[in-house]
Coordinates of C-alpha atoms in Angstrom, one line a residue:
X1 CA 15.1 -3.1 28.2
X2 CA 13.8 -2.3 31.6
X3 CA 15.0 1.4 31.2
X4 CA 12.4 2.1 29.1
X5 CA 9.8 -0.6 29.0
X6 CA 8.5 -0.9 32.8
X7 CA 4.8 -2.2 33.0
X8 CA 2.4 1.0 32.8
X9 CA 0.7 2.8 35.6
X10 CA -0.9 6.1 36.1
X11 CA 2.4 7.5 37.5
X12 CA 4.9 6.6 34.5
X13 CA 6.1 9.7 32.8
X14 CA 4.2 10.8 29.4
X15 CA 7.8 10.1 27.9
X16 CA 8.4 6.7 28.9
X17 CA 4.7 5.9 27.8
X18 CA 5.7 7.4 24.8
X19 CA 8.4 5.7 23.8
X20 CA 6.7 2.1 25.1
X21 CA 4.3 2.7 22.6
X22 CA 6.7 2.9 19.9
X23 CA 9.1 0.2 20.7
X24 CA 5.5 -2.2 20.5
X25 CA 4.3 -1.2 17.0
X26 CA 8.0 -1.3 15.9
X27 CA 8.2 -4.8 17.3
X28 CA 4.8 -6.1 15.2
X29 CA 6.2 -4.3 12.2
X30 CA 9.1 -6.6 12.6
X31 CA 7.2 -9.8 13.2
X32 CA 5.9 -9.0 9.8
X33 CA 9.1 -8.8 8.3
X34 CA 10.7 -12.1 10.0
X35 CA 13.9 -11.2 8.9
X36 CA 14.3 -9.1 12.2
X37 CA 15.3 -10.9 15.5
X38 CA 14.9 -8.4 18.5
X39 CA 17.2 -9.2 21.3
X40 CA 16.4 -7.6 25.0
X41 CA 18.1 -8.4 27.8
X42 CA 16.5 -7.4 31.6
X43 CA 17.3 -8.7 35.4
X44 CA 14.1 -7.8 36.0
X45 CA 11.5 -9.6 34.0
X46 CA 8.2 -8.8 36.5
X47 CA 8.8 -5.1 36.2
X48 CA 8.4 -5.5 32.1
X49 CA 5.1 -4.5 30.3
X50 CA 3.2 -7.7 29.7
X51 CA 2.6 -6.1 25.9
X52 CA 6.2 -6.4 25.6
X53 CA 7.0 -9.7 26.9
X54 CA 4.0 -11.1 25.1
X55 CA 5.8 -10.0 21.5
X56 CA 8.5 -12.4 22.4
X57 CA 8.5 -15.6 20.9
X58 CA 11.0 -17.3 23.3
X59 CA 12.9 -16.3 26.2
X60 CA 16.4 -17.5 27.4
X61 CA 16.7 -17.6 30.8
X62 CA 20.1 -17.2 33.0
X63 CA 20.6 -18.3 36.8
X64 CA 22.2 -16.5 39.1
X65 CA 26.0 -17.1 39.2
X66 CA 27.4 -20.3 41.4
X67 CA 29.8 -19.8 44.3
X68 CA 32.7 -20.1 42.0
X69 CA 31.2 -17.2 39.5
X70 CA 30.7 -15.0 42.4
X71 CA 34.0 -15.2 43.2
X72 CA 35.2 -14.6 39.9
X73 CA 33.4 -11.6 39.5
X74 CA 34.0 -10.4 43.1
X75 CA 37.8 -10.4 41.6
X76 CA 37.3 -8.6 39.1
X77 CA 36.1 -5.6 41.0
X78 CA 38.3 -6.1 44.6
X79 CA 41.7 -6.8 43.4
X80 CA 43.0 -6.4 46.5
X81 CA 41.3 -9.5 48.0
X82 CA 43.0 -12.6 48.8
X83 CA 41.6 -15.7 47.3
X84 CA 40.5 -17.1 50.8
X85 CA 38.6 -13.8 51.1
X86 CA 37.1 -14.1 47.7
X87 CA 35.8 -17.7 49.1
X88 CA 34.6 -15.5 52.1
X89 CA 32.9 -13.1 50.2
X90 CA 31.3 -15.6 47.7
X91 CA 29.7 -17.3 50.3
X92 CA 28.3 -14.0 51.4
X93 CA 26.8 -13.2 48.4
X94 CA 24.6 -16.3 47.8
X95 CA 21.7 -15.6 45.9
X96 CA 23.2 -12.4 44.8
X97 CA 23.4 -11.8 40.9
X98 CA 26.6 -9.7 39.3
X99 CA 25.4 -6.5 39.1
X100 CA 25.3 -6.7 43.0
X101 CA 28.1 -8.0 43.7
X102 CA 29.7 -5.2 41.7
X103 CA 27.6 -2.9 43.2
X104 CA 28.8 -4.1 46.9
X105 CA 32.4 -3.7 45.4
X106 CA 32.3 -0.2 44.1
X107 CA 29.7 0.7 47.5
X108 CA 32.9 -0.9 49.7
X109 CA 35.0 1.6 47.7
X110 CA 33.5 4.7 48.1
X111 CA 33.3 4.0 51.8
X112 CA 37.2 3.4 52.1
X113 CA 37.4 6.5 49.4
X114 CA 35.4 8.6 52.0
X115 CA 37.7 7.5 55.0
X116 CA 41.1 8.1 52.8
X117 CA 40.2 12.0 52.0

């Protein structure tokens, strides 16, 4: 939802304002209804319009992942890693959620891509 729905300044695009606007007088249309549950999902909650978040009537939030997730996840993207280099690199990434630990991965690859050709 943070594609779209960023908090509203003088500088956002006439689009995005736009298309805000809409997604908030579909969203009371629906409270109206109450047969409509609207699902959004964001990482990053502060950058969200306040109009938006305040249509919500409860939010669910996640933690970021424990050392264990983080290695999970960092396996799913470096296969190549041993596991005592997935402990490595989970301790590494504290504090880190998912999307950066992939992001790390695929950044790693590129690099070694770069080096290859």
């Amino acid at each position: 939802v943070d594609s779209f729905a960023i908090s509203r300044d003088s500088e956002m695009h006439e689009a995005t304002r736009r298309i805000l606007s809409v997604i908030l007088r579909q969203i009371d249309g629906f409270e109206q209804d109450r047969r409509v549950v609207v699902i959004a999902a964001t990482n990053r909650k502060e950058d969200l319009d306040p109009a938006l978040i305040s249509r919500f009537d409860s939010m669910i939030c996640f933690g970021l992942p424990d050392q264990q997730s983080r290695a999970e996840i960092a396996a799913q993207y470096a296969k190549h890693l041993t596991k005592s280099e997935l402990v490595q690199f989970s301790l590494a990434t504290e504090e880190m959620a998912g999307r950066d630990i992939r992001d790390i991965c695929m950044q790693a690859e590129r690099h070694w891509a770069s080096k290859v050709w």
